[in-house]
XYZ file of N, CA and C in Angstrom:
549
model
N 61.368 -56.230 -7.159
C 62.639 -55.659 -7.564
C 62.948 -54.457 -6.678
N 64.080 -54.281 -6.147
C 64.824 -53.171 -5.502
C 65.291 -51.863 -5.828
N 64.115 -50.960 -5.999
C 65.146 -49.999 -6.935
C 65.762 -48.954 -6.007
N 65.487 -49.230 -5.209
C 66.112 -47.485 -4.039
C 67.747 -47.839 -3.967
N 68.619 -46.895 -3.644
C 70.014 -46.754 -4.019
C 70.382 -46.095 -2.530
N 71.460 -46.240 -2.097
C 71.905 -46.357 -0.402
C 73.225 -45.702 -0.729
N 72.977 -44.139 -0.249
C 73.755 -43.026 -0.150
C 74.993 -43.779 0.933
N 75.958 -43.211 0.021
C 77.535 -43.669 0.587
C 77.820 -42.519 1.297
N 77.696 -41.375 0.667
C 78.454 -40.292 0.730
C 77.765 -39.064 0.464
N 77.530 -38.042 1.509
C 76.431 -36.671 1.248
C 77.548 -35.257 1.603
N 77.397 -34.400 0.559
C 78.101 -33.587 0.784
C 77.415 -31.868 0.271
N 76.581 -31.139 1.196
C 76.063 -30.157 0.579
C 77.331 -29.303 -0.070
N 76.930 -28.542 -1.046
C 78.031 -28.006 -1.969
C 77.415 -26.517 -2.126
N 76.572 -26.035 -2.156
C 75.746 -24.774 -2.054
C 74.488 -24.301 -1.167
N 74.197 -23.198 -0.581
C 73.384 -23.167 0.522
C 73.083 -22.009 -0.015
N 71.451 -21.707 -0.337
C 70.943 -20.316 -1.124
C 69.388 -20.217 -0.057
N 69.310 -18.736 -0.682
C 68.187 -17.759 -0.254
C 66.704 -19.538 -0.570
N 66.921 -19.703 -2.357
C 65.930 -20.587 -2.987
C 66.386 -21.839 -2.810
N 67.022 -22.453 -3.032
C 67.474 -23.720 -2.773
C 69.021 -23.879 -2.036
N 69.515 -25.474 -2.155
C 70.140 -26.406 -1.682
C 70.804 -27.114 -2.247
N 71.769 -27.238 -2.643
C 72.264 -28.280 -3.611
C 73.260 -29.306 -2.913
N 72.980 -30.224 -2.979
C 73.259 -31.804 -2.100
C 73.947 -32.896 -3.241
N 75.551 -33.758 -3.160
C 75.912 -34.125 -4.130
C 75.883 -34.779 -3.250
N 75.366 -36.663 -4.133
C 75.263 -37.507 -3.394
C 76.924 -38.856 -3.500
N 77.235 -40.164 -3.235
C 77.808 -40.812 -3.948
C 76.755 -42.133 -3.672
N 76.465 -42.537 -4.375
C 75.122 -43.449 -3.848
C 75.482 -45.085 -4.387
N 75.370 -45.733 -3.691
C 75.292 -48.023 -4.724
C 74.091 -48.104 -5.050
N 73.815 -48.363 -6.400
C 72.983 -48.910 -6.796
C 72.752 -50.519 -6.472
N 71.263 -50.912 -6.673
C 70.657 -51.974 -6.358
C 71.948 -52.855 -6.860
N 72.414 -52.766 -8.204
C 73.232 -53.659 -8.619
C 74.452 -53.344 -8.178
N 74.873 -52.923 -7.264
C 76.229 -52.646 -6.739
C 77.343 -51.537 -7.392
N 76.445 -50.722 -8.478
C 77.327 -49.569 -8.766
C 77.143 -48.417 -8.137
N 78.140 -47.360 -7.968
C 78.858 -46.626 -7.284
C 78.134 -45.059 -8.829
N 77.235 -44.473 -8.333
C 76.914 -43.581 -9.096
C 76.608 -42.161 -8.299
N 76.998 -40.944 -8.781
C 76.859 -39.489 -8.203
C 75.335 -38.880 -8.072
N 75.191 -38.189 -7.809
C 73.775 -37.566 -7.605
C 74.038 -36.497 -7.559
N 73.125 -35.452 -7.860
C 73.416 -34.120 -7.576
C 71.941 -33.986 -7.590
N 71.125 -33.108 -6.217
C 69.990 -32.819 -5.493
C 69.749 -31.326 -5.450
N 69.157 -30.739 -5.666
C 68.802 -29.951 -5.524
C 67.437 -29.824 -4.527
N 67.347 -29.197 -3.277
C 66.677 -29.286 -2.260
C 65.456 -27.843 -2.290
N 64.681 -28.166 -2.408
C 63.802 -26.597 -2.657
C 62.309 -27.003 -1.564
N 61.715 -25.844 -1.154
C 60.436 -25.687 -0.015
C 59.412 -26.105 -1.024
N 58.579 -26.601 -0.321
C 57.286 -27.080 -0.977
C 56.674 -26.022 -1.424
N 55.916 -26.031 -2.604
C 55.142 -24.682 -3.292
C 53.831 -25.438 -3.462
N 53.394 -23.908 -3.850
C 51.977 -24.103 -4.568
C 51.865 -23.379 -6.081
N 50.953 -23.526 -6.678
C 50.463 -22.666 -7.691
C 48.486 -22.474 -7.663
N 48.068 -21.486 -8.066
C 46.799 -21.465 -8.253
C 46.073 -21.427 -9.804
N 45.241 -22.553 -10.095
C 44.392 -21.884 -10.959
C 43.190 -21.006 -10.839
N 43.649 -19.657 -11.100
C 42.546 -18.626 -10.320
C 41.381 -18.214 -11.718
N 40.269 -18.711 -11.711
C 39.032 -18.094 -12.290
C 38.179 -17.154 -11.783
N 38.638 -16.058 -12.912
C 37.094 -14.726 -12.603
C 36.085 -15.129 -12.264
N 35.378 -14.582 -12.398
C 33.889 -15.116 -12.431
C 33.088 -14.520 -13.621
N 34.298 -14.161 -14.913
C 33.482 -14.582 -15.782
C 34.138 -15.467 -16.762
N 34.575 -16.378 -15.702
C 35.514 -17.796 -16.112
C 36.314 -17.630 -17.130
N 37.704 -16.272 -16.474
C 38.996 -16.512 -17.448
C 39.800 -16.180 -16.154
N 40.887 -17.554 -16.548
C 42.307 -17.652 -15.921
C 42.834 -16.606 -15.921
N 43.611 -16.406 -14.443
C 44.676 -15.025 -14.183
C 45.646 -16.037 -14.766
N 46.817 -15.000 -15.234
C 48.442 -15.464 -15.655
C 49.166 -13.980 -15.498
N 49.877 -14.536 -14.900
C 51.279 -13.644 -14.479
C 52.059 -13.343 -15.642
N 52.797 -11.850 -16.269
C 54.059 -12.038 -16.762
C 54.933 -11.882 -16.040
N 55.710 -12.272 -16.082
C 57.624 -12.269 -15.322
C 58.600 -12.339 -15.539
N 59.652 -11.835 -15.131
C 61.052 -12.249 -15.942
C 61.204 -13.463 -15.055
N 62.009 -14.597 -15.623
C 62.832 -15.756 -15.175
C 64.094 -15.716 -16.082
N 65.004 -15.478 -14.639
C 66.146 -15.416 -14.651
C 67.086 -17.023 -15.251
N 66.697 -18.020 -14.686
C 67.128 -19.422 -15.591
C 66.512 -19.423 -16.714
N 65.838 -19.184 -17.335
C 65.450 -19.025 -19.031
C 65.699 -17.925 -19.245
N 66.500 -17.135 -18.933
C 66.755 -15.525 -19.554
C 65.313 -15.028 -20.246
N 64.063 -15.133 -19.903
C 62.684 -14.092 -20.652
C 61.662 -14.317 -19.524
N 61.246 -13.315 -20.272
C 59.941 -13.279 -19.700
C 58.809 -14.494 -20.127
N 58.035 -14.675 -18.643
C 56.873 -15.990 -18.805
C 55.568 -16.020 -18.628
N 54.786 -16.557 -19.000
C 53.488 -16.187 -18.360
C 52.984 -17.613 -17.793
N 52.573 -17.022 -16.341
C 52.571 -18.529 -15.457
C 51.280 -17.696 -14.405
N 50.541 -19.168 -14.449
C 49.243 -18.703 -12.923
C 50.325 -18.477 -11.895
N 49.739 -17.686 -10.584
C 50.172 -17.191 -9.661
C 50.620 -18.629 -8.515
N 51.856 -18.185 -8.293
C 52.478 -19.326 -7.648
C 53.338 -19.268 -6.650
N 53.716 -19.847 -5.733
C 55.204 -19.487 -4.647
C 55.038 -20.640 -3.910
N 56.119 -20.255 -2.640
C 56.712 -21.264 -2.356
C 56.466 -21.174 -0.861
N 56.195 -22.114 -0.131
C 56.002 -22.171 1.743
C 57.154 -21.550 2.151
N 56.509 -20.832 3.409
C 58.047 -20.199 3.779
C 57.254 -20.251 5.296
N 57.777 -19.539 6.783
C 57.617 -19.475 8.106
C 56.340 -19.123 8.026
N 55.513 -18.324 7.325
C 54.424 -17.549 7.593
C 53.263 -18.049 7.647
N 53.832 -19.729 6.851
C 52.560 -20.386 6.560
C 52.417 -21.944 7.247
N 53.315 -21.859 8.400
C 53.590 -23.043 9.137
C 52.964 -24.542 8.491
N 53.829 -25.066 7.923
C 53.370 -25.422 6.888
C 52.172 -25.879 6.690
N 51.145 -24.790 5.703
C 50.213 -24.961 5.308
C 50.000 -24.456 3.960
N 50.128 -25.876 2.985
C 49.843 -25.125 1.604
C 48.995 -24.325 1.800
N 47.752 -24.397 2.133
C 46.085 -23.985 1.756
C 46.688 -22.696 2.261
N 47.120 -22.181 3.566
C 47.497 -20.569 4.140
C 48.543 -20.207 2.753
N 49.363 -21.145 2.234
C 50.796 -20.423 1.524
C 49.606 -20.285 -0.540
N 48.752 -20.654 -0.005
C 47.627 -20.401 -1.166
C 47.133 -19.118 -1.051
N 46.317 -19.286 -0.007
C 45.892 -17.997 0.238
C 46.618 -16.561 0.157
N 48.014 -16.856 0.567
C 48.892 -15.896 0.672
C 49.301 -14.976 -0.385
N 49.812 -16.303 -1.824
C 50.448 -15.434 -2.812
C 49.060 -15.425 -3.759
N 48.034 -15.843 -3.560
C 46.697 -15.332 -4.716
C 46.843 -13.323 -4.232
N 46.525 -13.268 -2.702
C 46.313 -11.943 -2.103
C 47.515 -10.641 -2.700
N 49.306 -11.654 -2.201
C 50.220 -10.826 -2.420
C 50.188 -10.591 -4.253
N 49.933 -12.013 -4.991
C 50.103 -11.910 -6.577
C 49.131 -10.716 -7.168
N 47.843 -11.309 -6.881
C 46.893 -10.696 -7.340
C 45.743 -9.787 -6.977
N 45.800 -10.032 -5.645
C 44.915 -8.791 -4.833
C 43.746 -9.807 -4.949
N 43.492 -10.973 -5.238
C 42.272 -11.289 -4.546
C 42.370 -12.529 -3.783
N 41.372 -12.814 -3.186
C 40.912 -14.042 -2.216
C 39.549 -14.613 -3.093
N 39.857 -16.171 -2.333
C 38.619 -16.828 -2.972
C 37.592 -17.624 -2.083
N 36.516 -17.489 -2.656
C 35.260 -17.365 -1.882
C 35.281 -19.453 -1.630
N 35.985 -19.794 -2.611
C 35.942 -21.544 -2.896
C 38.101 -21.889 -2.672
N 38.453 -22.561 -2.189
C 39.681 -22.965 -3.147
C 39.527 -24.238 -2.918
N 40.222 -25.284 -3.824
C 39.630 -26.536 -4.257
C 41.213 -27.133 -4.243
N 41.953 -28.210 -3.510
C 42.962 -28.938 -3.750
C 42.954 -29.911 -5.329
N 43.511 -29.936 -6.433
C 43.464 -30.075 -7.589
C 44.100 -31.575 -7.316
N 45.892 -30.842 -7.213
C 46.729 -32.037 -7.232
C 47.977 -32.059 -6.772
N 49.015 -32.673 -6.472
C 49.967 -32.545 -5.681
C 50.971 -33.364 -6.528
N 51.856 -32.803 -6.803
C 53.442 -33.386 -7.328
C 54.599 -32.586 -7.164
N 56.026 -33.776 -7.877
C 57.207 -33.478 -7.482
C 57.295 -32.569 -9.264
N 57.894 -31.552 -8.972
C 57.947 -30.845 -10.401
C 59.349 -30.992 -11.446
N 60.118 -31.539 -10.880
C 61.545 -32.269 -11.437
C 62.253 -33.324 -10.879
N 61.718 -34.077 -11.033
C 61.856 -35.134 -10.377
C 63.267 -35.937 -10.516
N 63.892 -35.730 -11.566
C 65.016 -36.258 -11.984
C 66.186 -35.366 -11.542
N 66.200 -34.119 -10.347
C 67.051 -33.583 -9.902
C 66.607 -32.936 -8.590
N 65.262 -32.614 -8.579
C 64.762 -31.441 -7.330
C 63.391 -32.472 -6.702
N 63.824 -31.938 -5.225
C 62.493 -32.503 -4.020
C 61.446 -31.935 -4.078
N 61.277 -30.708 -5.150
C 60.161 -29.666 -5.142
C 59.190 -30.561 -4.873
N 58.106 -30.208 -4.342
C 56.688 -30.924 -4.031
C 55.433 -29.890 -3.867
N 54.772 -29.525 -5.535
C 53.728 -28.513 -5.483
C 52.338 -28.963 -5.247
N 51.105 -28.089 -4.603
C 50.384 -28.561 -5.230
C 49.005 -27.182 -5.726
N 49.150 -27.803 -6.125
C 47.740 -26.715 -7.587
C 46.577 -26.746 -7.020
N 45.521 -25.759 -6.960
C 44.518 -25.359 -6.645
C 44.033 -24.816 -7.083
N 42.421 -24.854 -6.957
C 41.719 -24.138 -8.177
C 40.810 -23.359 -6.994
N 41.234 -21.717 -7.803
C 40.146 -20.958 -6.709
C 39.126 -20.171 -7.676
N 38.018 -20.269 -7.300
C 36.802 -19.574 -7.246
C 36.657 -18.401 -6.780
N 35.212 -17.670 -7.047
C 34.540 -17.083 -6.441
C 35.630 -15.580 -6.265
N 36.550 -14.930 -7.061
C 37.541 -13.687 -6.528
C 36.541 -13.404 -6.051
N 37.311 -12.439 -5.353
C 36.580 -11.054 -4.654
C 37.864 -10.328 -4.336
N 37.898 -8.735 -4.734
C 38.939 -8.088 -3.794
C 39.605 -8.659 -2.654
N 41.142 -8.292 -2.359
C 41.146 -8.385 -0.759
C 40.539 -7.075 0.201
N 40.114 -7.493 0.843
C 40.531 -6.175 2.458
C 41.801 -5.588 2.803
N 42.498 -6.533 3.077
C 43.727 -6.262 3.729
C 44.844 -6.762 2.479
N 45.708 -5.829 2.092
C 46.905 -6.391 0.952
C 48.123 -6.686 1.392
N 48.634 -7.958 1.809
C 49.779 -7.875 1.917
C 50.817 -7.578 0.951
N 52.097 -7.514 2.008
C 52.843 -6.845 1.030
C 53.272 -7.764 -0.045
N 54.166 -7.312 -1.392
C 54.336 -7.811 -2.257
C 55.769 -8.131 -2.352
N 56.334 -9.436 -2.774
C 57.716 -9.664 -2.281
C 58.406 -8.585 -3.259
N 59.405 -8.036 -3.167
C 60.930 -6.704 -3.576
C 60.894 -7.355 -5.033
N 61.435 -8.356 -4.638
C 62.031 -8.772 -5.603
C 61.494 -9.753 -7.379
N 59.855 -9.359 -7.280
C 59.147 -9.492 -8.085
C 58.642 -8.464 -9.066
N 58.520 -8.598 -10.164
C 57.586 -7.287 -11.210
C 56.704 -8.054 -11.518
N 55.151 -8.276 -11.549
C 54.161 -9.151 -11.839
C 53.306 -8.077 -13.205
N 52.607 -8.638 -13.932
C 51.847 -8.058 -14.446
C 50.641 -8.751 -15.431
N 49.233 -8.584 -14.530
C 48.454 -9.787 -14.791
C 47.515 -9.568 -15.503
N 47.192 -10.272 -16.415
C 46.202 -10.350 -17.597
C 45.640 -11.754 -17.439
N 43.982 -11.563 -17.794
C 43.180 -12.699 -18.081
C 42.795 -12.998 -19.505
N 42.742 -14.663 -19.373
C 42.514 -15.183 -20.931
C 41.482 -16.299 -20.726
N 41.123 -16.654 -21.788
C 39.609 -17.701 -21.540
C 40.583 -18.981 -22.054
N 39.400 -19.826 -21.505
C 40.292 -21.100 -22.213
C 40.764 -21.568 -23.353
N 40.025 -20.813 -24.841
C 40.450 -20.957 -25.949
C 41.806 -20.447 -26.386
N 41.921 -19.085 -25.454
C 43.044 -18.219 -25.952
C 44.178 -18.951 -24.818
N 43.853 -19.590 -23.677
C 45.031 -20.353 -22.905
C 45.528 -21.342 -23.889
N 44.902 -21.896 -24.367
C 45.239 -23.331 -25.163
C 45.889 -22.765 -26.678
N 45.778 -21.838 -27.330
C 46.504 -21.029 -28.204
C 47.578 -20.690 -28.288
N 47.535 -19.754 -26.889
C 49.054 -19.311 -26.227
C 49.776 -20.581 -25.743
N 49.328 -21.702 -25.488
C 50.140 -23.053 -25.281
C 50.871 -23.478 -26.604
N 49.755 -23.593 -27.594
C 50.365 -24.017 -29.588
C 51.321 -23.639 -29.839
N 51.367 -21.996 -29.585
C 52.061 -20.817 -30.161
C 53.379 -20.646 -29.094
N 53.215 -21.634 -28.005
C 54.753 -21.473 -27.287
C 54.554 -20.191 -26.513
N 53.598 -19.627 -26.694
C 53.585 -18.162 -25.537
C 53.374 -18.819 -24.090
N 52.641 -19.765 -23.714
C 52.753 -20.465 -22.185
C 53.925 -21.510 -22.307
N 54.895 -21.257 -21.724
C 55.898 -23.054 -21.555
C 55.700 -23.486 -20.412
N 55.557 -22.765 -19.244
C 55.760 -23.439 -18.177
C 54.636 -24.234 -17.690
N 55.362 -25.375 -16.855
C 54.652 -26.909 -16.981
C 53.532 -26.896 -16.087
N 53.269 -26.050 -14.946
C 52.536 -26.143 -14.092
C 51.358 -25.461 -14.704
N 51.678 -23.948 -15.529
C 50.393 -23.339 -15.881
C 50.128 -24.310 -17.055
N 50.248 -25.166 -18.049
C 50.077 -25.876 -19.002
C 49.247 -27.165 -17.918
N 49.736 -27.185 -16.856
C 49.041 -28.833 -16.390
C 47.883 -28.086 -15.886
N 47.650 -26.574 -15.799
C 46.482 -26.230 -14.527
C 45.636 -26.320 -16.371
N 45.743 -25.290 -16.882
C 44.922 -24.672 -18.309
C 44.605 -26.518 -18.932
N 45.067 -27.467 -18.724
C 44.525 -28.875 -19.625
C 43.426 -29.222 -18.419
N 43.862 -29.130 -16.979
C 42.949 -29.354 -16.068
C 41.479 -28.686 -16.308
N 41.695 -27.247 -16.476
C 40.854 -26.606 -16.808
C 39.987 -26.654 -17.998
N 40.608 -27.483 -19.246
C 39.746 -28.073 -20.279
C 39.147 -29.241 -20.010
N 39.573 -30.203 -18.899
C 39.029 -31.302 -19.174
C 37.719 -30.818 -18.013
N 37.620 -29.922 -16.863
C 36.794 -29.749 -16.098
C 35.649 -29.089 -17.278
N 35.475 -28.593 -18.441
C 34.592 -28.043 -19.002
C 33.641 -29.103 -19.813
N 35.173 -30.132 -19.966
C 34.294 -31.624 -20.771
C 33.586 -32.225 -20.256
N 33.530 -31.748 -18.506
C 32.732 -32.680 -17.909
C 31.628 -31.686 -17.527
N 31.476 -30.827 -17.743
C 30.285 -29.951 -16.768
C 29.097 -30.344 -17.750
């Protein structure tokens, strides 16, 4: 069966700092005539970062599309600095997020994070071993971070209780339970 759909018509409609927004007019396999609207965004990462006395960092933050504040592992997005290299654009925002580097980082998993509108393409990593940085890069302007650690009982709590929503720190913290079922 045929399911891919053969763009008639491409028309970018917005051009931003973060994304792209791309309206498509596309034929479906069955010959209908249906719109698209794309949203175009840089490949990211996120980290699941463990102490070493095995509790997850989490970020608070404001997010501006949910109007509140969130608590999410440390995360961003590829940009020039990291020609594209997740593993460097890893390294980057653990150092800029959190001031440390890791002695291990481990490729987890790789996906599209909205798939039903955005090209986003993250992938998650699990780092080991902190240690201070040496050298701190700088921290992007336009961030307020403020980081607290939790063990896995109290991650999976703050998930019940709706204090974690976002999907990536919820997919790293289940990752992180099922890696304990197996040790």
């Amino acid at each position: 069966m045929d399911f891919a759909e053969k763009p008639i018509e491409s028309k970018y409609v917005f051009h931003g700092h973060l994304i792209d927004v791309e309206v498509q007019q596309v034929k479906t396999p069955q010959g209908n005539i249906a719109q698209r609207e794309i949203v175009h965004h840089a490949p990211a990462i996120a980290i699941l970062a463990l102490t070493k006395d095995n509790q997850m960092i989490l970020e608070k933050q404001w997010r501006a599309p949910v109007a509140k504040t969130t608590l999410e592992i440390p995360a961003g997005k590829l940009d020039g600095r990291d020609a594209d290299s997740a593993v460097h654009a890893a390294k980057r925002e653990l150092n800029e997020e959190t001031r440390y580097q890791a002695t291990e980082l481990k490729k987890l998993s790789s996906f599209y994070t909205s798939v039903g509108c955005m090209d986003e393409y993250m992938t998650l990593y699990l780092a080991t071993g902190l240690e201070p940085v040496d050298h701190q890069l700088p921290q992007d302007q336009d961030e307020q971070l403020v980081l607290q650690t939790v063990t896995l009982d109290q991650a999976l709590k703050m998930i019940d209780e709706g204090k974690i929503e976002d999907a990536k720190t919820i997919m790293a913290i289940y990752y992180w339970r099922g890696m304990k079922n197996h040790v």
